[in-house]
Short mmCIF file of C-alpha atoms and ligand atoms in Angstrom, two decimals:
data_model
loop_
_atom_site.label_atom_id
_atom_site.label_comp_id
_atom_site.label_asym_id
_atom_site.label_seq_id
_atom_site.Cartn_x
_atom_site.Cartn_y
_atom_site.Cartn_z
CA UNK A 1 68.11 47.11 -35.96
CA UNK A 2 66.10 44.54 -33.86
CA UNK A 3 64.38 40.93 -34.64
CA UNK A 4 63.01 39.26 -33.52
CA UNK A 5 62.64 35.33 -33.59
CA UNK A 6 59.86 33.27 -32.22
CA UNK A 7 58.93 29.57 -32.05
CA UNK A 8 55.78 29.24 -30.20
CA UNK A 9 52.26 27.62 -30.58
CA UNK A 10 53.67 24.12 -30.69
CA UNK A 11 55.92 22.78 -27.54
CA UNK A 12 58.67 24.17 -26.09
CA UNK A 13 58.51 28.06 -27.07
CA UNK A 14 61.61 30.60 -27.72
CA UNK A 15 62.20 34.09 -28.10
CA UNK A 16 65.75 35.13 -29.33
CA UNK A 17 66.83 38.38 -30.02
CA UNK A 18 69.19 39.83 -32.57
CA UNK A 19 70.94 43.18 -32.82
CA UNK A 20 72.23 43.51 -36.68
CA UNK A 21 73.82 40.26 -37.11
CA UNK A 22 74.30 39.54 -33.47
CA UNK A 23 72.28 37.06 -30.78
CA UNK A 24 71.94 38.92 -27.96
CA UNK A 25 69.27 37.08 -26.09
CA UNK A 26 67.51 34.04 -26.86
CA UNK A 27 65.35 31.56 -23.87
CA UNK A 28 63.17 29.10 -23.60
CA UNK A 29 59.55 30.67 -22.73
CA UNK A 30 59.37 28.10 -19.91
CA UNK A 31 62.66 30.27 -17.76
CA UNK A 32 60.28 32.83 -17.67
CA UNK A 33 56.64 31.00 -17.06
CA UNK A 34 58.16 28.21 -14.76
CA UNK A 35 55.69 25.85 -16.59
CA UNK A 36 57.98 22.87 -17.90
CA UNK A 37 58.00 23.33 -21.88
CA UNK A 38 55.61 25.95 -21.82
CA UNK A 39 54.60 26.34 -25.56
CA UNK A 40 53.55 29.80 -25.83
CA UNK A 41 54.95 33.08 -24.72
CA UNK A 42 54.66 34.85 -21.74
CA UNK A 43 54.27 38.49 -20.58
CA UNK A 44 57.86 38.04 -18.38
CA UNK A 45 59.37 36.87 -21.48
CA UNK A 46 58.39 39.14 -23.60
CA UNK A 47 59.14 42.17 -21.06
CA UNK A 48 62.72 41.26 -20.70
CA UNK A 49 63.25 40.93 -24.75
CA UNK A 50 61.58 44.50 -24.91
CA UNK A 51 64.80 45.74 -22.90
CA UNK A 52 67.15 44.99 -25.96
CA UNK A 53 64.68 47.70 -27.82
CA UNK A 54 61.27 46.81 -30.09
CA UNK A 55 62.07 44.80 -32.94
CA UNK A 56 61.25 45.74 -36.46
CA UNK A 57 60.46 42.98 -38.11
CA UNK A 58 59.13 38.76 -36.57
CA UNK A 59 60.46 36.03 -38.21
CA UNK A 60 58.44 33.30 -37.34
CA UNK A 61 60.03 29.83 -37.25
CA UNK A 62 56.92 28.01 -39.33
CA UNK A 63 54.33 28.22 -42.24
CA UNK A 64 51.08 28.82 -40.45
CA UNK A 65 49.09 28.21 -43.59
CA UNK A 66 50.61 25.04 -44.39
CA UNK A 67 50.68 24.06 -40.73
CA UNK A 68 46.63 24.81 -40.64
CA UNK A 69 46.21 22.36 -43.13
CA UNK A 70 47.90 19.69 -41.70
CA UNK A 71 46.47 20.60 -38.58
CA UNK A 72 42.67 20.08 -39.80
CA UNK A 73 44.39 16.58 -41.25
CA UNK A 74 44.76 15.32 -38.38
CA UNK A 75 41.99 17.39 -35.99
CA UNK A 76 44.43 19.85 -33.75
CA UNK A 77 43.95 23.19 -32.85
CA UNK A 78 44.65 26.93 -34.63
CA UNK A 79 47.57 28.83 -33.65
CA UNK A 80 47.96 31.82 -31.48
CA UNK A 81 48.61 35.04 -32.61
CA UNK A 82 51.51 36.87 -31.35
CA UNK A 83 50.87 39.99 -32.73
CA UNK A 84 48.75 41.14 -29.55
CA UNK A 85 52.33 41.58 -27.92
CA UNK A 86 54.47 43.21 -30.56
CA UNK A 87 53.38 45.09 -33.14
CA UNK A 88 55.44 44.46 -35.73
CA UNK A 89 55.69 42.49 -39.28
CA UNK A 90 55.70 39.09 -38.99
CA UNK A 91 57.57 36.89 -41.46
CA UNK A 92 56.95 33.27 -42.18
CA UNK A 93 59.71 30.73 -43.03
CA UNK A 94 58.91 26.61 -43.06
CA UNK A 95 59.49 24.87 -40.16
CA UNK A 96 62.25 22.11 -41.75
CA UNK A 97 63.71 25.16 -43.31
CA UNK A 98 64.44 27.55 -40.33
CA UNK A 99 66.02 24.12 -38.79
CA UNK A 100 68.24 24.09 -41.38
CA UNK A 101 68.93 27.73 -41.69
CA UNK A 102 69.43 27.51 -37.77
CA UNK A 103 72.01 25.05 -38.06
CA UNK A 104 73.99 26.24 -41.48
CA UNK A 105 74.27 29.99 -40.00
CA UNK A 106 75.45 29.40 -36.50
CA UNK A 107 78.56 27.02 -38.03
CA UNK A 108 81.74 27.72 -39.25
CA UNK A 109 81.06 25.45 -42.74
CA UNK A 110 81.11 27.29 -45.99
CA UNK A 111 79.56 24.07 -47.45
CA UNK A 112 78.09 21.19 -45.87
CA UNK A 113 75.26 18.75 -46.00
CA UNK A 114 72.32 19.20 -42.95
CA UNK A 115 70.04 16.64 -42.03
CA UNK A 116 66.98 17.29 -40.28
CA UNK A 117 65.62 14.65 -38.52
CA UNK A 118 62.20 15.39 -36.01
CA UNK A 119 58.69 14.79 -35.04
CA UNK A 120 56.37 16.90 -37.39
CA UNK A 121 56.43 20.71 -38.63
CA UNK A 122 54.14 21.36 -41.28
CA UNK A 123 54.26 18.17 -43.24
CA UNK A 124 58.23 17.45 -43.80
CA UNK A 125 59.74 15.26 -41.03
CA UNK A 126 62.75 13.94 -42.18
CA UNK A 127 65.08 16.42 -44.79
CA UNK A 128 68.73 16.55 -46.53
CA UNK A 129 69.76 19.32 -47.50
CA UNK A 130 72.57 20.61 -49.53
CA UNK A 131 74.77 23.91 -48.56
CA UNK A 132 76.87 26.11 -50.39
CA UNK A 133 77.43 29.91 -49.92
CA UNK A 134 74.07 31.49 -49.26
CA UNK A 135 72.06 28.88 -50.41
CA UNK A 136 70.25 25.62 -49.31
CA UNK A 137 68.89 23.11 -51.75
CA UNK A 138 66.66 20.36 -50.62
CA UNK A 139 67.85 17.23 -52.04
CA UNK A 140 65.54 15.06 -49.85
CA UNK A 141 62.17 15.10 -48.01
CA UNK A 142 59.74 12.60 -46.05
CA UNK A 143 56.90 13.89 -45.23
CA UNK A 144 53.64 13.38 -42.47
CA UNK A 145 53.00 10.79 -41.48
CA UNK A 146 56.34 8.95 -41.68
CA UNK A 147 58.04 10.14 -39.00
CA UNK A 148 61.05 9.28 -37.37
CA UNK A 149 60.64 11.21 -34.59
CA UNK A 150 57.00 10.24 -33.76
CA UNK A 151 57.49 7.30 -34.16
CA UNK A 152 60.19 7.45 -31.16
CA UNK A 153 57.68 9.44 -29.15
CA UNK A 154 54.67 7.48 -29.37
CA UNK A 155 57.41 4.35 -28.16
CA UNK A 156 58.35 6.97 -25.24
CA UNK A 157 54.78 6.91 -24.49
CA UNK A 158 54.03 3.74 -24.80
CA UNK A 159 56.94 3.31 -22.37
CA UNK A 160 54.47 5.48 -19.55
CA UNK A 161 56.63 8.37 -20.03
CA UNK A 162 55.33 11.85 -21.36
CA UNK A 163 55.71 12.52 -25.63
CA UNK A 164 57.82 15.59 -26.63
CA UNK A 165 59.55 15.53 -23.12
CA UNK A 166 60.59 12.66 -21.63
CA UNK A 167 62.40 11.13 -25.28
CA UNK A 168 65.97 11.18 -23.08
CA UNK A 169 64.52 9.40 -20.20
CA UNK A 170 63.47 7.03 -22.90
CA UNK A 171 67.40 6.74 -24.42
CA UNK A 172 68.77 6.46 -20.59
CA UNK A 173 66.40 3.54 -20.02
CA UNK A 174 67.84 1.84 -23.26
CA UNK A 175 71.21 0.61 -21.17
CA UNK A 176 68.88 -1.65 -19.07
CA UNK A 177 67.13 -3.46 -21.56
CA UNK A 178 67.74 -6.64 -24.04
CA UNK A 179 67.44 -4.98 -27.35
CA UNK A 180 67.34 -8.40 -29.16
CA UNK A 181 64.17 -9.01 -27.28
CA UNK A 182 61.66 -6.77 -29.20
CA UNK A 183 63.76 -5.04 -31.93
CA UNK A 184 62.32 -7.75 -34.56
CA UNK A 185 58.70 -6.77 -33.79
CA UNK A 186 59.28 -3.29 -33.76
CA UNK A 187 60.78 -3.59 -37.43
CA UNK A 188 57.69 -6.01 -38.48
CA UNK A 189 55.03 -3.70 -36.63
CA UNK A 190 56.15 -0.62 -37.77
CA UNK A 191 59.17 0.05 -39.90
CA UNK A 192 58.61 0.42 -43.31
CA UNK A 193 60.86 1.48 -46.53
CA UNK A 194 62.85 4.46 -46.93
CA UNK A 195 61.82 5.79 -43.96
CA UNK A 196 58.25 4.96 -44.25
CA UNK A 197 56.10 3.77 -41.36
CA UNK A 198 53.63 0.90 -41.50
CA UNK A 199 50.73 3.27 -39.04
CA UNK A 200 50.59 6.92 -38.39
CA UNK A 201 51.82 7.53 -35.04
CA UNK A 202 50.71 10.66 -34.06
CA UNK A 203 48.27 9.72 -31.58
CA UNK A 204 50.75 7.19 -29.81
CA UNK A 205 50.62 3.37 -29.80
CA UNK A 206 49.31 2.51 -26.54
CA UNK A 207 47.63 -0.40 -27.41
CA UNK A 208 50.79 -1.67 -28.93
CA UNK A 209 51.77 -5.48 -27.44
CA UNK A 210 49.52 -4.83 -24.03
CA UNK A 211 51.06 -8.14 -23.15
CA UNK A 212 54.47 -6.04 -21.77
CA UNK A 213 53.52 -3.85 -18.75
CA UNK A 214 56.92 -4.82 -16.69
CA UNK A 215 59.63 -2.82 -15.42
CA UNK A 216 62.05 -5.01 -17.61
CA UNK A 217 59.44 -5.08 -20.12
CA UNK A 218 59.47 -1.24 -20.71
CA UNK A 219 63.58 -1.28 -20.90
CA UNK A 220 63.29 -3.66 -23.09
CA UNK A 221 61.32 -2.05 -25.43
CA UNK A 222 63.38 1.06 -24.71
CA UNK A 223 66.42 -0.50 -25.55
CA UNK A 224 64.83 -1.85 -29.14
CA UNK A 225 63.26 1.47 -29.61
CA UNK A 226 66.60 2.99 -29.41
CA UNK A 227 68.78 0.82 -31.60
CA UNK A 228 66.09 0.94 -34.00
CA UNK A 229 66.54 4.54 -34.09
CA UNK A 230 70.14 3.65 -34.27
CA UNK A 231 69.32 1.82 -37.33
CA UNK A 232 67.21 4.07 -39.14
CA UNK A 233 69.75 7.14 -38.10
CA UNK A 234 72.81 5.09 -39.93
CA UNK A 235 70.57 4.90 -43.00
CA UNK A 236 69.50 7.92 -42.91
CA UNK A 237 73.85 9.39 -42.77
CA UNK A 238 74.22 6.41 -45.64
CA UNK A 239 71.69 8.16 -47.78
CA UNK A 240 73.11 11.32 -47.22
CA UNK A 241 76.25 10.71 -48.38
CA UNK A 242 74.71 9.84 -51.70
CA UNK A 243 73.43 13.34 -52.02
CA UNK A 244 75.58 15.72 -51.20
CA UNK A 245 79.33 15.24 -51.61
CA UNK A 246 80.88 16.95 -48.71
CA UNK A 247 82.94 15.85 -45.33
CA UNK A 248 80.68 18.46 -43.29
CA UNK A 249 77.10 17.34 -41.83
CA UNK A 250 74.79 20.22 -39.61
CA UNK A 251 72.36 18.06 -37.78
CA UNK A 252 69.26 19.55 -36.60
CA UNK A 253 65.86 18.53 -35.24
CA UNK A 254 64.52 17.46 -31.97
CA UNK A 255 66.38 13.71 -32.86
CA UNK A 256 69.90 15.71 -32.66
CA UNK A 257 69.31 15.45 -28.72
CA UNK A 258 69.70 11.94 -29.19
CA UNK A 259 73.14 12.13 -27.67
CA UNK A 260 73.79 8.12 -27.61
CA UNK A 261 73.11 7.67 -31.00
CA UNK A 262 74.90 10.68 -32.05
CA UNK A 263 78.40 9.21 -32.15
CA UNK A 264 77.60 7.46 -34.98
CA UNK A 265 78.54 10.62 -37.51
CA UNK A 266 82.03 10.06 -36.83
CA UNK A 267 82.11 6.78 -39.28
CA UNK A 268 80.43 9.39 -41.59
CA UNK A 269 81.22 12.72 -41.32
CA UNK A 270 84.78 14.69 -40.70
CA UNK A 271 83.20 17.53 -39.28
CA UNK A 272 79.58 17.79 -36.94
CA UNK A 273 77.61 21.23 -36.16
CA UNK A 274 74.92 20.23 -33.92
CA UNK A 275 73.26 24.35 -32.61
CA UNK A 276 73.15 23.50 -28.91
CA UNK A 277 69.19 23.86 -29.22
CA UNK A 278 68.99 21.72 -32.15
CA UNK A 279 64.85 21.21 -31.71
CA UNK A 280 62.00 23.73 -32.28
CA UNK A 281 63.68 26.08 -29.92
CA UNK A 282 66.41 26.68 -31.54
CA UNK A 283 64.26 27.72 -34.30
CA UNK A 284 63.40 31.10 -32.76
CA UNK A 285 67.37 31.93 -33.80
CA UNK A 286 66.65 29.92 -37.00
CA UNK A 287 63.96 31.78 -38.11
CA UNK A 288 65.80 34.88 -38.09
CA UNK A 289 68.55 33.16 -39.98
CA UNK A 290 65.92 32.46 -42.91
CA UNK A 291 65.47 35.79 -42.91
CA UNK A 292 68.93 37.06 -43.66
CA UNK A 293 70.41 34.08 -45.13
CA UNK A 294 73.80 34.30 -44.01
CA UNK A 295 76.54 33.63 -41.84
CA UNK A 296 76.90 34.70 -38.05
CA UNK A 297 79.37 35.14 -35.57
CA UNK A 298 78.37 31.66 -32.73
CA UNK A 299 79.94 33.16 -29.60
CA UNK A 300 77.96 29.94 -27.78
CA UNK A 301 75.24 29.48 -26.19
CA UNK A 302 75.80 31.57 -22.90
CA UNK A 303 72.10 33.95 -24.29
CA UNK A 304 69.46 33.77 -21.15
CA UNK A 305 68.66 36.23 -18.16
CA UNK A 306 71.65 37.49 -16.91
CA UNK A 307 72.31 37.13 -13.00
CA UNK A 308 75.91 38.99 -13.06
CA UNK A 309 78.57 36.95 -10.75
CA UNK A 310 78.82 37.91 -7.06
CA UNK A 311 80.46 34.31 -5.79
CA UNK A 312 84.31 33.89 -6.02
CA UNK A 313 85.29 30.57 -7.57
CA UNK A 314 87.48 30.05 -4.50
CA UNK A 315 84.44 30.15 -1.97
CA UNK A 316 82.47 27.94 -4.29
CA UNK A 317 85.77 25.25 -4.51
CA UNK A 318 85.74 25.74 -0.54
CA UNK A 319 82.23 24.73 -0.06
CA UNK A 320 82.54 21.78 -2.73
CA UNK A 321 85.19 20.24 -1.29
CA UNK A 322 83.21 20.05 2.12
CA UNK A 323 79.49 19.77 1.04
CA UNK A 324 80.36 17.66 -2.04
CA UNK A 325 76.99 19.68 -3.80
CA UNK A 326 76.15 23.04 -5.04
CA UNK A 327 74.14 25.31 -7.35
CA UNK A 328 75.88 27.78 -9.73
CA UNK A 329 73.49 30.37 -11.02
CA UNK A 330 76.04 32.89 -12.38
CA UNK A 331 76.15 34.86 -15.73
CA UNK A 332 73.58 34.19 -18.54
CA UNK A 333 71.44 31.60 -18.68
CA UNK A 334 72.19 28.57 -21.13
CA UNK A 335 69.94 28.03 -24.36
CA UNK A 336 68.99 24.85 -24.65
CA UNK A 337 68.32 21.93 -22.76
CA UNK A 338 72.06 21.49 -21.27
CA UNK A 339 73.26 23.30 -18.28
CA UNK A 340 77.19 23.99 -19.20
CA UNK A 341 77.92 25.94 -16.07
CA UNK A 342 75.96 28.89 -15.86
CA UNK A 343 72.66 26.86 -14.18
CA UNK A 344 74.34 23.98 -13.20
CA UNK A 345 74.13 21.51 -10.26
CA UNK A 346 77.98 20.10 -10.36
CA UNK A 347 79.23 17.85 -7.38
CA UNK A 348 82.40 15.77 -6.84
CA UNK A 349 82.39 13.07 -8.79
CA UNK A 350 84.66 10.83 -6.52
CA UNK A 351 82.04 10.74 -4.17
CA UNK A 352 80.72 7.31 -4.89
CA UNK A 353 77.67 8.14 -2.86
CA UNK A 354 76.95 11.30 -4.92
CA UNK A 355 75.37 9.38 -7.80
CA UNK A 356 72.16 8.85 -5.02
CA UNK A 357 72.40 12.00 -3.79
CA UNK A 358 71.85 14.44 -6.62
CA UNK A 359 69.47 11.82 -7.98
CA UNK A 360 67.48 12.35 -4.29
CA UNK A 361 67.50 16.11 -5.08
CA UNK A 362 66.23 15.99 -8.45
CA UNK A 363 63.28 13.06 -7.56
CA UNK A 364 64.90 11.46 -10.54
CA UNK A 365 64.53 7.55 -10.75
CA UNK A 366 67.80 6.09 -9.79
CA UNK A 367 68.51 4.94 -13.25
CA UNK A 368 69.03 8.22 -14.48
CA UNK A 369 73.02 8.87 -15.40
CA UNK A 370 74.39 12.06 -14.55
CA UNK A 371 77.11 14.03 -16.76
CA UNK A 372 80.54 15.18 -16.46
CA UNK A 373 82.67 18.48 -17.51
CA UNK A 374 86.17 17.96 -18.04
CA UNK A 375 89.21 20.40 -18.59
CA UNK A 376 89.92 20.38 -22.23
CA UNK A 377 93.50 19.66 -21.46
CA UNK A 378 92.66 16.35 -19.70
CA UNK A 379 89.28 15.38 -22.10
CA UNK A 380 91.43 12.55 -24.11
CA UNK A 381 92.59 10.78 -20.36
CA UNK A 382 89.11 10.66 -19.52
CA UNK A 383 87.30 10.09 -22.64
CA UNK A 384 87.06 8.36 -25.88
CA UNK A 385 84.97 11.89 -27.84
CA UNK A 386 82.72 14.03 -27.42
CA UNK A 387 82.14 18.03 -27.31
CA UNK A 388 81.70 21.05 -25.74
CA UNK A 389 78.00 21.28 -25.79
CA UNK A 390 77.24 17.57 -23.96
CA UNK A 391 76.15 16.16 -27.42
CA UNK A 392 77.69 12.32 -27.64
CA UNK A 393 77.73 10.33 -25.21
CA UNK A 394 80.67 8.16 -25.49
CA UNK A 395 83.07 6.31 -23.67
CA UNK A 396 84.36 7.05 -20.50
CA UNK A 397 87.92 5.42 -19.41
CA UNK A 398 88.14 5.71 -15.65
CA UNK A 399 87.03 2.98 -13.36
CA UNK A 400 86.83 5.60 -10.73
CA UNK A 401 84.83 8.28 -11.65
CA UNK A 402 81.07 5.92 -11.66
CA UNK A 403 79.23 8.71 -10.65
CA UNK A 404 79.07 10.06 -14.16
CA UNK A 405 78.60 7.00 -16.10
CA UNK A 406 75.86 5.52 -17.31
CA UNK A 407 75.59 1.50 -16.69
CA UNK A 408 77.10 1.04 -20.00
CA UNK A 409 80.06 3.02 -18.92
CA UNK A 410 79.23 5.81 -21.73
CA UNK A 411 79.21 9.91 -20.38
CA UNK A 412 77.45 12.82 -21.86
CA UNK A 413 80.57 14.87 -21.51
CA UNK A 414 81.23 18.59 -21.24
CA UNK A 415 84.74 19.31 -22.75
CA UNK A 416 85.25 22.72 -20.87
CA UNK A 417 87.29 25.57 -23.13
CA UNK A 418 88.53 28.27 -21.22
CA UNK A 419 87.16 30.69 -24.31
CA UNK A 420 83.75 29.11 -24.31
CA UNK A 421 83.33 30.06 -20.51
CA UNK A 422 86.23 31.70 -18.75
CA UNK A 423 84.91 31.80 -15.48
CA UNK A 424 83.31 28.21 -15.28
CA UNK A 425 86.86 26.96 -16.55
CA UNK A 426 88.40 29.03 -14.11
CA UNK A 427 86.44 27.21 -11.08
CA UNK A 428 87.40 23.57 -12.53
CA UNK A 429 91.08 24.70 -12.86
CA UNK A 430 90.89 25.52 -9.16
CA UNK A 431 89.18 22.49 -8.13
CA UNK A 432 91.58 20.65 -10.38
CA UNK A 433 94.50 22.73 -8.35
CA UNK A 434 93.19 21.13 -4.93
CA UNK A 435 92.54 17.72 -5.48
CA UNK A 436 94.10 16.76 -8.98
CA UNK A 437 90.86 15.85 -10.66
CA UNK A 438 89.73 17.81 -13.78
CA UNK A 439 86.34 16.26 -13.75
CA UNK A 440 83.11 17.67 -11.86
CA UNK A 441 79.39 16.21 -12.09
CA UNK A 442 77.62 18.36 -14.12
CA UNK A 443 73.66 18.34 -14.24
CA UNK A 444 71.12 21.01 -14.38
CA UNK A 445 69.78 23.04 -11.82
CA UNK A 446 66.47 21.67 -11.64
CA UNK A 447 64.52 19.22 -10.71
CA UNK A 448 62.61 16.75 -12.31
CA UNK A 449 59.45 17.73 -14.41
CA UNK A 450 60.41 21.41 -13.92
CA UNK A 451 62.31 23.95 -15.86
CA UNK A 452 65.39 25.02 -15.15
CA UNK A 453 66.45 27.89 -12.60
CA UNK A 454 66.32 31.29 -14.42
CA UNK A 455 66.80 34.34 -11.74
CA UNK A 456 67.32 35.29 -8.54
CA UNK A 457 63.48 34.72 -7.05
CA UNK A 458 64.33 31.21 -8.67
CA UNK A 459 67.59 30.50 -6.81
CA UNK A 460 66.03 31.99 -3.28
CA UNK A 461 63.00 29.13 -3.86
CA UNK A 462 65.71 26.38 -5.05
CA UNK A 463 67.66 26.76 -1.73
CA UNK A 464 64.47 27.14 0.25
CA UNK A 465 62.80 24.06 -1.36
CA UNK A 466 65.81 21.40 -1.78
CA UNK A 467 68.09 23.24 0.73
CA UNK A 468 71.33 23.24 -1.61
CA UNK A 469 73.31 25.92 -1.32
CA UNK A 470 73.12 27.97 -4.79
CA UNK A 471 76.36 30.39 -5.90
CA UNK A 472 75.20 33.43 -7.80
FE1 FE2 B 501 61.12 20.56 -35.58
#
């Protein structure tokens, strides 16, 4: 039997597919439309999912109803209907809930606690919840307009960068700035208690201190922006602990992305499930996981179009080791923001030059850090943490290897299993074979503003556009 999942109307739409109890496709809407966080779905999409079969039954990753009403609070728009693609029944779960669901299915916990931390759903923003079995029980809510997560994009904007996209450029920035600077305001001019906030954010705070319009100005208030978050994400683990008794956290929401601040479970938690597409997209897989309430078997998050592999790992180690930089577009495509080796840019990170390079190909500011994958067996020489899904950033122990570290010597590190992605681990092992470093530079194969590269037509424009050579 088929379902469908869909998150859609809002930013950042996904379509995931399950067969039984199985994910057997699930993408971003925007690897199809090639418009960056495209928040509706598209015919291409929609075609491709119709080749797994048609689905019986929609689960729909929010309450429409409840969403309207918040919607005519605060003056935005109705929602699309997707039912003049698929007919078929749709079911309705609540947007904090299909987070949570998301997160609590795809893990291996039996029991845990799951905090939800994001912008806005229907009304709840922030949520604890408590797992055992089957069954969630909210223990926790804030609800619109405190917001955590608005909060931190209406700072993003007020930074010139774009809400609901640019948030990481926002945490990258955060290494350049003097938090002591402007942290005190931002706790006086908007923090309240218990995770209140002293305006509603939703439509930004641009006229926020128009006295700071500098380049240092706007890392400064990044950097106090981001240990406030810090802050308020401590308190928010504290209080959790209080709820639910348990060594096990899921976290979930769009604020799970928040990779430098993410570390800080470990003085809380044993054990950390973070579903590689922790924010609204994830919760096309989510919402199907409200729907049947139970367990499933993660395989990882290998889900996209499927390109097949025609390159041998050898030619691709060949051409690194002379051209320093290449595309790999090989297998199917990652879910979720990170590119873990199946739509990845990787280069040698010895290269101290490289840093510039793949920065130049991307039109990234220069600022921007890029990250690392590492052979599992050689993760602990290099690194103090992190996972296999690029989720902490944390720090890095080689003076060498600058080229994937951020100024504050921290690295959003890829700890490569050979089970999680034979034939990516399979290409490091041979680079590691010819020049005795287990590290690559690991980015995504895109460049800035624009999604990711999804299929062939994709890779032939890549190569003809930035003229890197692309391995399929
Ligand atoms: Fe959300």
């Amino acid at each position: 039997m088929i379902t469908w999942g869909i998150s859609s109307e809002s930013h950042n739409a996904s379509l995931s597919v399950f067969d039984g109890d199985e994910i057997i496709f699930a993408s971003e809407s925007e690897r199809f439309s090639r418009v960056k966080n495209d928040a509706y779905l598209n015919n291409n999409i929609i075609e491709y999912a119709l080749k797994f079969g048609h689905p019986e039954d929609i689960c729909w990753y929010e309450n429409p109803y409840k969403k309207q009403l918040r919607q005519l609070i605060s003056g935005q728009g109705w929602i699309q209907n997707v039912k003049k693609y698929v007919d078929a029944p749709i079911k309705y779960y609540d947007h904090h809930y299909t987070h949570a669901c998301g997160g609590y299915f795809t893990s291996k916990f039996d029991e845990c606690c799951i905090v939800i931390v994001d912008a806005i759903g229907e009304f709840q923003t922030l949520t604890i919840w408590e797992a055992k079995g089957n069954n969630l029980k909210l223990k926790y809510q804030r609800r619109y307009p405190h917001s955590i997560g608005l909060w931190y994009s209406a700072m993003t904007q007020r930074c010139g960068l774009k809400p609901n996209e640019d948030e990481y450029i926002l945490m990258g920035m955060s290494a350049y700035g003097d938090p002591s600077r402007l942290t005190c305001d931002i706790f006086d001019d908007f923090i309240g208690e218990d995770f209140k906030f002293k305006k509603n954010l939703h439509r930004g705070c641009l006229d926020w201190r128009p006295d700071l319009k500098t380049e240092q100005d706007y890392f400064d208030i990044a950097a106090a922006t981001q240990i406030t978050y810090e802050v308020l994400f401590r308190n928010v683990l504290e209080l959790s602990k209080t709820l639910v008794d348990s060594k096990n956290l899921v976290l979930m929401g769009g604020c799970a992305l928040n990779c430098s601040a993410n570390p800080i479970v470990y003085n809380y938690y044993d054990n950390t499930w973070i579903m590689p597409a922790p924010g609204d997209n994830g919760s096309s897989i989510g919402a199907v996981l409200a729907h049947k309430k139970k367990h499933i078997d993660w395989k990882g998050p290998y889900l996209g179009y499927d390109m097949g592999y025609k390159s041998t790992n050898t030619e691709i180690v060949d051409y690194l080791l002379e051209n320093k930089i290449c595309g790999l577009a090989r297998g199917k495509a990652e879910f979720g923001p990170r590119a873990l080796g199946n739509r990845s840019l990787i280069a040698d990170p010895r290269d101290p030059s490289v840093k510039d390079r793949v920065n130049e190909i991307k039109r990234r500011q220069k600022f921007r850090p890029f990250a690392p994958v590492v052979l599992e067996e050689f993760a602990e020489d290099y690194f103090y943490g992190g996972n296999n899904y690029m989720q902490y950033a944390v720090k890095c122990k080689s003076k060498e290897l600058t080229s994937i570290q951020h100024i504050d010597t921290t690295s959003r590190v890829q700890i490569l299993k050979k089970e999680d992605n034979p034939q990516f681990y399979d290409l490091l092992t041979l680079w590691y074979e010819k020049t005795g470093c287990p590290v690559l530079l690991n980015t995504s194969l895109n460049i800035k503003g624009e999604p990711i590269v999804n299929d062939y037509d994709d890779v032939v424009k890549w190569q003809k556009t930035y003229k890197v050579k692309v391995f399929n």
